CSV table of C-alpha atoms and ligand atoms in Angstrom, one decimal:
chain,number,residue,atom,x,y,z
A,849,MET,CA,-154.5,-8.3,25.2
A,850,LYS,CA,-156.4,-7.5,22.1
A,851,SER,CA,-154.7,-8.1,18.8
A,852,LEU,CA,-153.5,-5.0,16.9
A,853,ARG,CA,-155.3,-6.5,13.9
A,854,ALA,CA,-158.5,-5.2,15.5
A,855,ILE,CA,-157.3,-1.7,14.5
A,856,PRO,CA,-159.2,-0.6,11.4
A,857,SER,CA,-157.3,-0.1,8.2
A,858,VAL,CA,-156.7,3.3,6.5
A,859,ASP,CA,-159.0,2.3,3.6
A,860,SER,CA,-161.8,1.0,5.7
A,861,LEU,CA,-161.8,4.2,7.7
A,862,LEU,CA,-161.7,6.4,4.6
A,863,ASN,CA,-164.6,4.5,3.1
A,864,LEU,CA,-166.9,5.1,6.1
A,865,PRO,CA,-169.9,7.3,5.2
A,866,VAL,CA,-169.0,9.7,8.0
A,867,MET,CA,-165.6,10.3,6.4
A,868,ALA,CA,-167.2,11.4,3.2
A,869,ALA,CA,-168.2,14.8,4.7
A,870,LEU,CA,-164.7,15.3,6.1
A,871,GLN,CA,-163.1,14.5,2.7
A,872,GLU,CA,-165.6,16.8,1.1
A,873,GLU,CA,-164.4,19.6,3.4
A,874,TYR,CA,-160.7,19.0,3.8
A,875,GLY,CA,-159.9,17.1,0.6
A,876,HIS,CA,-158.8,13.4,0.2
A,877,GLU,CA,-155.1,13.9,0.7
A,878,TRP,CA,-155.4,15.9,4.0
A,879,CYS,CA,-157.9,13.3,5.4
A,880,LEU,CA,-155.6,10.5,4.4
A,881,GLN,CA,-152.7,12.1,6.3
A,882,ALA,CA,-154.9,12.7,9.3
A,883,VAL,CA,-156.2,9.1,9.3
A,884,ARG,CA,-152.6,7.8,9.1
A,885,GLN,CA,-151.4,10.0,11.9
A,886,VAL,CA,-154.3,9.0,14.2
A,887,LEU,CA,-153.8,5.3,13.4
A,888,ASP,CA,-150.1,5.6,14.1
A,889,GLU,CA,-150.9,7.1,17.5
A,890,VAL,CA,-153.4,4.4,18.2
A,891,ARG,CA,-150.9,1.7,17.3
A,892,SER,CA,-148.1,3.1,19.4
A,893,GLN,CA,-150.5,3.6,22.3
A,894,ALA,CA,-152.0,0.2,21.9
A,895,LYS,CA,-148.7,-1.5,22.6
A,896,SER,CA,-149.1,-0.7,26.3
A,897,ALA,CA,-152.9,-0.2,26.6
A,898,ASP,CA,-155.4,-3.1,26.3
A,899,ASN,CA,-158.4,-1.2,25.3
A,900,LEU,CA,-158.3,-0.1,21.7
A,901,PRO,CA,-160.5,2.9,20.7
A,902,THR,CA,-163.7,2.2,18.8
A,903,GLU,CA,-164.1,3.2,15.2
A,904,GLU,CA,-166.2,6.1,16.3
A,905,GLU,CA,-163.5,7.3,18.6
A,906,ILE,CA,-160.9,7.1,15.9
A,907,VAL,CA,-163.1,9.1,13.5
A,908,SER,CA,-163.7,11.7,16.2
A,909,ARG,CA,-160.0,12.0,16.7
A,910,VAL,CA,-159.4,12.4,13.0
A,911,ARG,CA,-162.1,15.1,12.9
A,912,SER,CA,-160.5,17.0,15.9
A,913,LEU,CA,-157.1,16.7,14.3
A,914,LEU,CA,-158.4,18.2,11.0
A,915,ILE,CA,-160.1,21.0,12.8
A,916,SER,CA,-157.0,21.9,14.8
A,917,GLN,CA,-154.8,21.7,11.7
A,918,SER,CA,-157.1,23.9,9.7
A,919,THR,CA,-157.8,26.6,12.3
A,920,PRO,CA,-155.7,29.7,11.5
A,921,THR,CA,-153.0,30.3,14.1
A,922,LEU,CA,-153.7,34.0,13.6
A,923,GLN,CA,-156.9,34.7,15.7
A,924,PRO,CA,-158.6,37.9,16.8
A,925,VAL,CA,-158.5,38.4,20.5
A,926,ILE,CA,-160.0,40.8,23.0
A,927,ASN,CA,-157.3,43.0,24.5
A,928,ALA,CA,-158.3,43.7,28.1
A,929,THR,CA,-154.8,44.6,29.2
A,930,GLY,CA,-155.2,48.3,28.7
A,931,VAL,CA,-151.9,48.4,26.7
A,932,VAL,CA,-153.1,50.4,23.6
A,933,LEU,CA,-150.2,49.5,21.2
A,934,HIS,CA,-149.7,45.9,22.4
A,935,THR,CA,-146.9,44.6,20.2
A,936,ASN,CA,-147.7,41.0,20.8
A,937,LEU,CA,-151.4,41.6,20.1
A,938,GLY,CA,-150.7,43.2,16.7
A,939,ARG,CA,-150.3,46.9,17.7
A,940,ALA,CA,-153.0,49.0,16.0
A,941,PRO,CA,-156.4,47.6,15.0
A,942,LEU,CA,-157.5,49.1,11.7
A,943,CYS,CA,-160.2,51.7,11.2
A,944,GLN,CA,-163.4,50.8,9.3
A,945,SER,CA,-162.4,52.7,6.1
A,946,ALA,CA,-159.1,51.0,6.0
A,947,LEU,CA,-160.8,47.6,6.3
A,948,ARG,CA,-163.2,48.5,3.5
A,949,GLU,CA,-160.2,49.5,1.3
A,950,VAL,CA,-158.3,46.3,2.0
A,951,SER,CA,-161.3,44.3,0.9
A,952,ARG,CA,-162.1,46.6,-2.2
A,953,ILE,CA,-158.5,46.5,-3.4
A,954,GLY,CA,-157.7,42.9,-2.3
A,955,GLU,CA,-160.6,41.3,-4.2
A,956,ALA,CA,-159.8,42.7,-7.6
A,957,TYR,CA,-157.0,43.8,-9.9
A,958,SER,CA,-156.0,47.3,-9.2
A,959,THR,CA,-154.0,50.3,-10.4
A,960,LEU,CA,-151.1,49.4,-8.1
A,961,GLU,CA,-148.5,50.1,-10.8
A,962,TYR,CA,-150.7,51.2,-13.7
A,963,ASP,CA,-151.5,54.7,-15.0
A,964,LEU,CA,-155.1,54.7,-16.3
A,965,ASN,CA,-154.6,57.9,-18.4
A,966,LYS,CA,-151.5,56.8,-20.2
A,967,GLY,CA,-152.5,53.1,-20.2
A,968,GLN,CA,-149.0,52.1,-19.1
A,969,ARG,CA,-146.9,51.2,-16.2
A,970,SER,CA,-146.5,53.6,-13.3
A,971,LYS,CA,-145.1,53.5,-9.8
A,972,ARG,CA,-146.7,52.1,-6.7
A,973,ASP,CA,-145.2,54.7,-4.4
A,974,VAL,CA,-147.7,57.3,-5.7
A,975,HIS,CA,-150.6,55.9,-3.8
A,976,ALA,CA,-150.0,57.0,-0.2
A,977,ALA,CA,-147.4,59.6,-1.1
A,978,ASP,CA,-149.7,62.5,-2.0
A,979,LEU,CA,-151.6,62.1,1.2
A,980,LEU,CA,-148.4,61.9,3.3
A,981,ILE,CA,-147.1,65.0,1.6
A,982,ARG,CA,-150.3,66.9,2.3
A,983,LEU,CA,-150.4,65.8,5.9
A,984,THR,CA,-146.8,66.3,6.9
A,985,GLY,CA,-145.7,69.1,4.6
A,986,ALA,CA,-142.8,67.0,3.3
A,987,GLU,CA,-141.7,67.3,-0.4
A,988,ALA,CA,-141.8,63.6,-1.0
A,989,ALA,CA,-142.7,60.3,0.7
A,990,LEU,CA,-142.1,56.6,0.4
A,991,VAL,CA,-143.7,53.6,2.1
A,992,VAL,CA,-141.9,50.3,2.9
A,993,ASN,CA,-142.7,47.2,5.0
A,994,ASN,CA,-142.0,48.6,8.5
A,995,ASN,CA,-140.0,51.2,10.2
A,996,ALA,CA,-137.0,49.0,10.9
A,997,GLY,CA,-136.8,48.5,7.1
A,998,ALA,CA,-137.3,52.3,6.6
A,999,VAL,CA,-134.3,53.2,8.8
A,1000,MET,CA,-132.2,50.5,7.3
A,1001,LEU,CA,-133.0,51.5,3.7
A,1002,ALA,CA,-132.5,55.2,4.4
A,1003,LEU,CA,-129.1,54.6,6.0
A,1004,ALA,CA,-128.1,52.3,3.2
A,1005,ALA,CA,-129.1,54.8,0.5
A,1006,LEU,CA,-127.7,57.9,2.2
A,1007,ALA,CA,-124.7,56.7,4.3
A,1008,ASN,CA,-123.3,53.5,2.9
A,1009,ARG,CA,-119.6,53.4,3.9
A,1010,LYS,CA,-120.0,56.9,5.4
A,1011,LYS,CA,-119.8,58.1,8.9
A,1012,VAL,CA,-123.0,58.7,10.8
A,1013,ALA,CA,-123.0,60.8,14.0
A,1014,ILE,CA,-125.5,59.8,16.7
A,1015,SER,CA,-125.7,60.6,20.4
A,1016,ARG,CA,-124.9,57.7,22.8
A,1017,SER,CA,-128.2,58.5,24.5
A,1018,GLN,CA,-130.0,57.3,21.3
A,1019,LEU,CA,-128.3,54.0,20.7
A,1020,VAL,CA,-131.5,52.2,21.6
A,1021,GLU,CA,-132.7,48.7,21.3
A,1022,ILE,CA,-136.4,48.4,20.4
A,1023,GLY,CA,-138.1,45.1,21.1
A,1024,GLY,CA,-137.7,42.3,18.6
A,1025,GLY,CA,-134.0,42.7,18.2
A,1026,PHE,CA,-133.9,46.1,16.5
A,1027,ARG,CA,-130.7,47.8,17.7
A,1028,ILE,CA,-129.7,51.1,16.2
A,1029,PRO,CA,-125.9,50.2,16.1
A,1030,GLU,CA,-126.7,46.9,14.5
A,1031,VAL,CA,-129.0,48.4,11.9
A,1032,MET,CA,-126.3,50.9,11.1
A,1033,ARG,CA,-123.7,48.2,10.6
A,1034,LEU,CA,-126.0,46.2,8.4
A,1035,SER,CA,-126.8,49.2,6.3
A,1036,GLY,CA,-123.1,49.8,5.7
A,1037,ALA,CA,-123.0,53.0,7.6
A,1038,LYS,CA,-120.1,53.7,10.1
A,1039,LEU,CA,-121.4,54.6,13.5
A,1040,VAL,CA,-119.8,57.6,15.2
A,1041,GLU,CA,-120.9,57.7,18.8
A,1042,ILE,CA,-120.9,61.2,20.3
A,1043,GLY,CA,-121.5,62.6,23.7
A,1044,THR,CA,-122.3,60.4,26.7
A,1045,THR,CA,-125.4,58.5,27.8
A,1046,ASN,CA,-126.9,61.4,29.7
A,1047,ARG,CA,-125.3,64.5,28.1
A,1048,THR,CA,-124.6,65.4,24.5
A,1049,HIS,CA,-123.6,68.9,23.5
A,1050,ILE,CA,-123.8,70.7,20.1
A,1051,GLU,CA,-119.9,70.8,20.2
A,1052,ASP,CA,-120.0,67.0,20.1
A,1053,TYR,CA,-121.9,67.1,16.8
A,1054,GLU,CA,-119.5,69.8,15.6
A,1055,THR,CA,-116.5,67.6,16.4
A,1056,ALA,CA,-118.0,64.6,14.7
A,1057,ILE,CA,-118.8,66.7,11.6
A,1058,GLN,CA,-115.2,68.0,11.5
A,1059,GLU,CA,-114.0,64.5,11.8
A,1060,GLY,CA,-115.8,63.5,8.6
A,1061,ALA,CA,-119.4,62.5,9.6
A,1062,SER,CA,-121.6,62.8,6.5
A,1063,LEU,CA,-125.0,62.3,8.1
A,1064,VAL,CA,-126.4,63.2,11.5
A,1065,MET,CA,-128.9,60.8,12.9
A,1066,LEU,CA,-131.4,61.0,15.7
A,1067,ALA,CA,-133.5,58.2,17.2
A,1068,HIS,CA,-136.4,58.4,19.4
A,1069,GLN,CA,-135.8,56.8,22.9
A,1070,SER,CA,-138.9,54.8,22.3
A,1071,ASN,CA,-138.9,52.5,25.3
A,1072,PHE,CA,-136.8,54.2,28.0
A,1073,LYS,CA,-136.2,57.6,29.5
A,1074,ILE,CA,-133.0,59.2,30.8
A,1075,VAL,CA,-133.8,61.5,33.7
A,1076,GLY,CA,-131.6,63.6,36.1
A,1077,PHE,CA,-128.4,65.3,35.0
A,1078,THR,CA,-129.1,65.4,31.2
A,1079,THR,CA,-128.8,67.7,28.3
A,1080,SER,CA,-129.0,67.6,24.6
A,1081,PRO,CA,-129.1,70.4,22.0
A,1082,SER,CA,-132.4,71.4,20.5
A,1083,LEU,CA,-133.4,69.9,17.2
A,1084,THR,CA,-133.1,73.2,15.4
A,1085,GLU,CA,-129.5,73.7,16.8
A,1086,ILE,CA,-128.6,70.3,15.3
A,1087,THR,CA,-130.3,70.8,11.9
A,1088,GLU,CA,-128.8,74.3,11.6
A,1089,LEU,CA,-125.3,73.0,12.3
A,1090,ALA,CA,-125.7,70.1,9.9
A,1091,HIS,CA,-127.1,72.3,7.1
A,1092,LYS,CA,-124.2,74.8,7.6
A,1093,HIS,CA,-122.0,71.9,6.7
A,1094,ASP,CA,-124.3,70.6,3.9
A,1095,LEU,CA,-125.1,67.5,5.8
A,1096,PRO,CA,-128.5,65.9,5.9
A,1097,VAL,CA,-130.3,65.0,9.2
A,1098,LEU,CA,-132.2,61.7,9.5
A,1099,HIS,CA,-134.6,61.2,12.4
A,1100,ASP,CA,-136.0,57.8,13.4
A,1101,LEU,CA,-139.1,59.1,15.1
A,1102,GLY,CA,-140.3,55.6,15.9
A,1103,SER,CA,-144.0,55.9,16.7
A,1104,GLY,CA,-144.5,58.9,14.5
A,1105,ALA,CA,-147.3,60.9,15.9
A,1106,LEU,CA,-149.2,63.1,13.5
A,1107,ILE,CA,-151.3,64.4,16.4
A,1108,ASP,CA,-149.4,65.6,19.5
A,1109,PRO,CA,-150.1,63.1,22.3
A,1110,ALA,CA,-150.5,66.1,24.6
A,1111,THR,CA,-154.0,66.3,23.0
A,1112,PHE,CA,-154.8,63.2,25.0
A,1113,GLY,CA,-153.3,64.4,28.3
A,1114,LEU,CA,-150.0,62.7,27.6
A,1115,GLU,CA,-146.6,64.4,27.5
A,1116,THR,CA,-146.0,66.4,24.4
A,1117,GLU,CA,-144.1,64.7,21.6
A,1118,LEU,CA,-142.4,65.8,18.5
A,1119,THR,CA,-144.8,65.2,15.6
A,1120,VAL,CA,-143.6,64.3,12.1
A,1121,GLN,CA,-144.7,67.7,10.8
A,1122,ASP,CA,-142.7,69.5,13.5
A,1123,ALA,CA,-139.6,67.5,12.9
A,1124,LEU,CA,-139.8,68.5,9.3
A,1125,LEU,CA,-140.5,72.2,10.2
A,1126,GLN,CA,-137.4,72.1,12.5
A,1127,GLY,CA,-135.3,71.2,9.5
A,1128,VAL,CA,-135.0,67.4,9.6
A,1129,ASP,CA,-134.4,66.2,6.1
A,1130,ILE,CA,-135.6,62.6,6.4
A,1131,VAL,CA,-138.1,61.3,9.0
A,1132,CYS,CA,-138.8,57.6,9.4
A,1133,PHE,CA,-141.8,56.3,11.4
A,1134,SER,CA,-144.1,53.3,11.8
A,1135,GLY,CA,-147.6,53.1,10.3
A,1136,ASP,CA,-149.0,50.9,13.1
A,1137,LYS,CA,-147.9,52.8,16.3
A,1138,LEU,CA,-149.5,56.2,17.1
A,1139,LEU,CA,-150.6,56.7,13.6
A,1140,GLY,CA,-153.0,53.8,14.1
A,1141,GLY,CA,-152.7,52.3,10.6
A,1142,PRO,CA,-151.3,49.1,9.1
A,1143,GLN,CA,-147.8,47.9,9.6
A,1144,ALA,CA,-145.6,50.1,7.4
A,1145,GLY,CA,-142.4,52.1,7.5
A,1146,ILE,CA,-143.0,55.6,6.3
A,1147,ILE,CA,-140.2,57.8,5.0
A,1148,VAL,CA,-140.9,61.5,4.4
A,1149,GLY,CA,-138.5,64.3,3.5
A,1150,THR,CA,-136.8,66.3,0.8
A,1151,ALA,CA,-137.5,65.2,-2.8
A,1152,LYS,CA,-133.8,64.8,-3.6
A,1153,LEU,CA,-133.1,62.4,-0.7
A,1154,ILE,CA,-136.3,60.5,-1.1
A,1155,ASP,CA,-135.5,60.0,-4.7
A,1156,LYS,CA,-132.1,58.6,-3.8
A,1157,ILE,CA,-133.7,56.3,-1.3
A,1158,ARG,CA,-136.2,55.1,-3.8
A,1159,ARG,CA,-133.5,54.2,-6.3
A,1160,HIS,CA,-131.6,52.0,-3.8
A,1161,ALA,CA,-131.9,48.2,-4.5
A,1162,PHE,CA,-133.2,47.6,-0.9
A,1163,TYR,CA,-136.4,49.5,-1.8
A,1164,ARG,CA,-137.4,46.7,-4.1
A,1165,ALA,CA,-137.0,44.2,-1.3
A,1166,LEU,CA,-138.8,46.3,1.4
A,1167,ARG,CA,-141.6,48.0,-0.6
A,1168,ALA,CA,-145.1,47.9,0.8
A,1169,ASP,CA,-147.8,45.7,-0.7
A,1170,LYS,CA,-151.1,46.8,-2.1
A,1171,LEU,CA,-153.1,45.9,1.0
A,1172,CYS,CA,-150.8,48.0,3.1
A,1173,LEU,CA,-151.0,50.9,0.8
A,1174,ALA,CA,-154.8,50.6,0.6
A,1175,ALA,CA,-155.2,50.5,4.4
A,1176,LEU,CA,-152.6,53.3,5.0
A,1177,SER,CA,-154.2,55.6,2.4
A,1178,ALA,CA,-157.6,55.2,4.0
A,1179,THR,CA,-156.1,55.8,7.5
A,1180,LEU,CA,-154.3,59.0,6.3
A,1181,LEU,CA,-157.6,60.2,4.7
A,1182,GLU,CA,-159.2,60.2,8.2
A,1183,TYR,CA,-156.5,62.6,9.4
A,1184,LEU,CA,-156.9,64.8,6.4
A,1185,LYS,CA,-160.7,65.0,6.8
A,1186,GLY,CA,-160.3,65.7,10.5
A,1187,SER,CA,-162.1,62.5,11.6
A,1188,ALA,CA,-159.0,60.7,12.9
A,1189,VAL,CA,-159.9,60.7,16.6
A,1190,GLU,CA,-163.4,59.4,16.0
A,1191,SER,CA,-162.4,56.8,13.4
A,1192,ILE,CA,-159.0,55.5,14.2
A,1193,PRO,CA,-159.3,53.0,17.1
A,1194,VAL,CA,-155.9,53.7,18.7
A,1195,LEU,CA,-156.7,57.5,18.8
A,1196,GLY,CA,-160.2,56.8,20.1
A,1197,MET,CA,-158.8,54.7,22.9
A,1198,LEU,CA,-156.2,57.4,23.9
A,1199,ALA,CA,-159.0,60.0,23.9
A,1200,ARG,CA,-161.2,58.1,26.3
A,1201,LYS,CA,-161.6,59.8,29.7
A,1202,ALA,CA,-161.6,58.2,33.1
A,1203,PRO,CA,-165.3,59.0,34.1
A,1204,GLU,CA,-166.6,57.4,30.9
A,1205,LEU,CA,-164.4,54.3,31.6
A,1206,LYS,CA,-165.6,54.2,35.2
A,1207,ALA,CA,-169.2,54.2,34.1
A,1208,GLN,CA,-168.4,51.3,31.7
A,1209,VAL,CA,-166.8,49.1,34.3
A,1210,GLU,CA,-169.6,49.9,36.8
A,1211,LYS,CA,-172.0,48.7,34.1
A,1212,TRP,CA,-170.0,45.4,33.8
A,1213,GLN,CA,-170.1,45.0,37.6
A,1214,ASN,CA,-173.8,45.5,37.6
A,1215,GLU,CA,-174.5,43.1,34.8
A,1216,LEU,CA,-172.2,40.4,36.1
A,1217,ALA,CA,-173.0,40.9,39.7
A,1218,ALA,CA,-169.4,40.3,40.5
A,1219,GLY,CA,-166.0,42.0,40.8
A,1220,GLN,CA,-164.8,45.4,41.9
A,1221,VAL,CA,-164.3,48.7,40.2
A,1222,ILE,CA,-160.8,50.0,40.9
A,1223,GLN,CA,-158.6,52.8,39.7
A,1224,GLY,CA,-155.7,51.9,37.4
A,1225,GLU,CA,-153.4,53.0,34.6
A,1226,SER,CA,-153.6,52.2,30.9
A,1227,MET,CA,-150.2,51.9,29.2
A,1228,ILE,CA,-149.4,53.2,25.7
A,1229,GLY,CA,-147.0,50.3,24.8
A,1230,GLY,CA,-145.5,49.4,21.5
A,1231,GLY,CA,-142.3,51.3,22.1
A,1232,SER,CA,-144.1,54.6,22.2
A,1233,LEU,CA,-144.1,57.2,25.0
A,1234,PRO,CA,-142.0,55.4,27.5
A,1235,GLY,CA,-143.3,55.3,31.1
A,1236,GLN,CA,-146.4,57.2,30.2
A,1237,SER,CA,-149.9,56.1,31.2
A,1238,LEU,CA,-153.4,57.3,31.2
A,1239,PRO,CA,-155.7,57.1,34.2
A,1240,THR,CA,-158.4,54.4,33.8
A,1241,TRP,CA,-160.8,52.3,35.8
A,1242,LEU,CA,-160.5,48.5,35.9
A,1243,PHE,CA,-162.8,45.6,36.5
A,1244,ALA,CA,-161.1,43.5,39.1
A,1245,PHE,CA,-162.0,40.0,40.1
A,1246,LYS,CA,-160.3,37.7,42.7
A,1247,PRO,CA,-160.8,34.1,41.7
A,1248,LYS,CA,-159.5,31.0,43.5
A,1249,SER,CA,-156.5,31.1,41.2
A,1250,ALA,CA,-155.9,34.2,39.1
A,1251,LYS,CA,-153.5,32.2,36.9
A,1252,GLN,CA,-156.1,29.5,36.1
A,1253,PHE,CA,-158.9,32.0,35.6
A,1254,SER,CA,-156.9,34.2,33.2
A,1255,ASN,CA,-155.8,31.0,31.4
A,1256,ARG,CA,-159.5,30.0,31.0
A,1257,LEU,CA,-160.2,33.4,29.5
A,1258,ARG,CA,-157.4,32.8,27.0
A,1259,GLN,CA,-158.7,29.5,25.9
A,1260,LEU,CA,-162.1,30.9,24.8
A,1261,ASP,CA,-163.2,30.9,21.1
A,1262,ILE,CA,-162.5,34.7,21.2
A,1263,PRO,CA,-159.7,34.8,23.7
A,1264,ILE,CA,-159.6,37.5,26.3
A,1265,ILE,CA,-156.2,38.7,27.4
A,1266,THR,CA,-156.0,40.2,30.9
A,1267,ARG,CA,-153.5,41.4,33.4
A,1268,ILE,CA,-152.9,39.8,36.9
A,1269,GLU,CA,-152.0,41.9,39.9
A,1270,ASP,CA,-152.1,40.9,43.6
A,1271,ASP,CA,-153.9,37.7,42.7
A,1272,ARG,CA,-156.6,39.6,41.0
A,1273,VAL,CA,-157.5,39.4,37.3
A,1274,LEU,CA,-157.8,42.9,35.9
A,1275,LEU,CA,-159.7,44.1,32.8
A,1276,ASP,CA,-159.3,47.5,31.3
A,1277,PRO,CA,-162.2,48.8,29.2
A,1278,ARG,CA,-160.0,51.3,27.3
A,1279,THR,CA,-158.7,48.7,24.8
A,1280,ILE,CA,-162.0,46.8,24.3
A,1281,LEU,CA,-163.3,47.5,20.8
A,1282,PRO,CA,-167.0,48.5,21.0
A,1283,TYR,CA,-168.2,45.5,19.0
A,1284,GLN,CA,-166.4,43.1,21.3
A,1285,GLU,CA,-168.1,44.2,24.5
A,1286,ALA,CA,-171.1,41.9,24.2
A,1287,VAL,CA,-168.9,38.9,23.7
A,1288,LEU,CA,-166.6,39.9,26.5
A,1289,LEU,CA,-169.5,40.2,28.9
A,1290,SER,CA,-171.1,36.9,27.9
A,1291,SER,CA,-167.8,35.1,28.1
A,1292,LEU,CA,-167.0,36.6,31.5
A,1293,ARG,CA,-170.5,35.7,32.8
A,1294,ALA,CA,-169.9,32.0,31.8
A,1295,ALA,CA,-166.4,32.0,33.3
A,1296,LEU,CA,-167.6,33.5,36.5
A,1297,SER,CA,-170.4,31.1,36.9
A,1298,GLU,CA,-168.0,28.2,36.2
A,1299,GLU,CA,-165.7,29.6,38.9
A,1300,LYS,CA,-168.6,29.8,41.3
A,1301,ASN,CA,-169.7,26.2,40.7
A,1302,GLU,CA,-166.2,24.9,41.2
A,1303,LYS,CA,-166.0,26.7,44.5
A,1304,ARG,CA,-168.8,24.6,45.9
A,1305,PRO,CA,-167.4,21.3,47.2
B,2879,PLP,C1,-140.7,50.9,16.9
B,2879,PLP,C2,-139.5,51.5,16.4
B,2879,PLP,C3,-138.8,51.0,15.3
B,2879,PLP,C4,-139.2,49.8,14.6
B,2879,PLP,O1,-140.4,50.1,13.9
B,2879,PLP,P1,-141.2,48.8,13.3
B,2879,PLP,O2,-142.3,49.5,12.6
B,2879,PLP,O3,-141.6,48.0,14.4
B,2879,PLP,O4,-140.3,48.1,12.4
B,2879,PLP,C5,-137.6,51.7,15.0
B,2879,PLP,N1,-137.2,52.8,15.6
B,2879,PLP,C6,-137.8,53.3,16.7
B,2879,PLP,C7,-137.3,54.5,17.4
B,2879,PLP,C8,-139.0,52.7,17.1
B,2879,PLP,O5,-139.7,53.2,18.2
């Protein structure tokens, strides 16, 4: 057995010429830690193994360790799942103008809370507010970190220690632990459940109001659907009743469509504008679901209530940052200019039609000389439009092991995320961003040829 003394010292390794470049790139301290870690591993492994690694092998391990430690864990991926608002894959990709704004505002000082005319302090909420007001017809608007925060803040500001009436059919749990009853409790509001899971009548709201409810809340059933023997009053019935008793109505719209999804062949959906037209006083919705912008919680409604919400201490804790406001403003501008469907990736994906998708997959099949072109469904995802899908065409490939093949695609420099069905790996062109297609095809070509070579004994 070799003596452990043959293992080089920390200093002798750090003084090697090859280490100079690594220290230049990662700094002395980080290199020192990496060298120590690798040497510790070598020592503990050497106790049982006879062959110690060479100096070169140790340096190469140090280099690999530094590379893996410095690679951001947040990486862009190619979403070939066909789930348009994939929560785990970051929901909405940003439009080009939003990206430009993030870079323009992020690299310099900005007028985040500064009034150039007066030369003094101003409020950050002005930035996206005017655009939101113009788009939705609301009197006022406020932007916070995300929609969970928006709902929490609105309830805390408007209904702390007060009773809030909500239908049992709307006590939803959204992914990631957002449960309406819990958010209500945390906000200090007192939940008053009305109606039943499948049926809620206007009389149920009336009774709750007579029993002291001071706010009526509605929540979008984002990720489920109740079908069969169901009923619920119309939104205008509810808002008229609430207003007759001087109570505000708060609607957590969830995905917050500004364009009715019916435009894309999906079921019609209450838009933010329509909710306000039908008398809702406060509407909360996400910035990165159907709106297709950055993560944000948007609150629009009457000036009086928005002002009350803005003055609540939680607003300071939940407010949006400058990069979010920059990206959101740019995204909203696309709507105002009428260029949303062309410019905003999520909307463009929803708008794509089956024949065009089929042609794209046929092109892949041709270029790769592999796979099949089959019919399928793209999901909307992200807790929006439950159970709804859009017809699509898929590239289907049956490898030796679908699991191993899809795993290989996930380990690429630009990972490709796929679906597996019936031992086939499926790729949906709907969610591939145009600039990713060339990389997708060259990666697939390489993976397919590797698969072919492995098949030969
Ligand atoms: C998605 C959703 C939320 C949470 O929104 P985030 O932006 O993810 O915080 C809250 N309520 C409803 C109804 C939703 O669909």
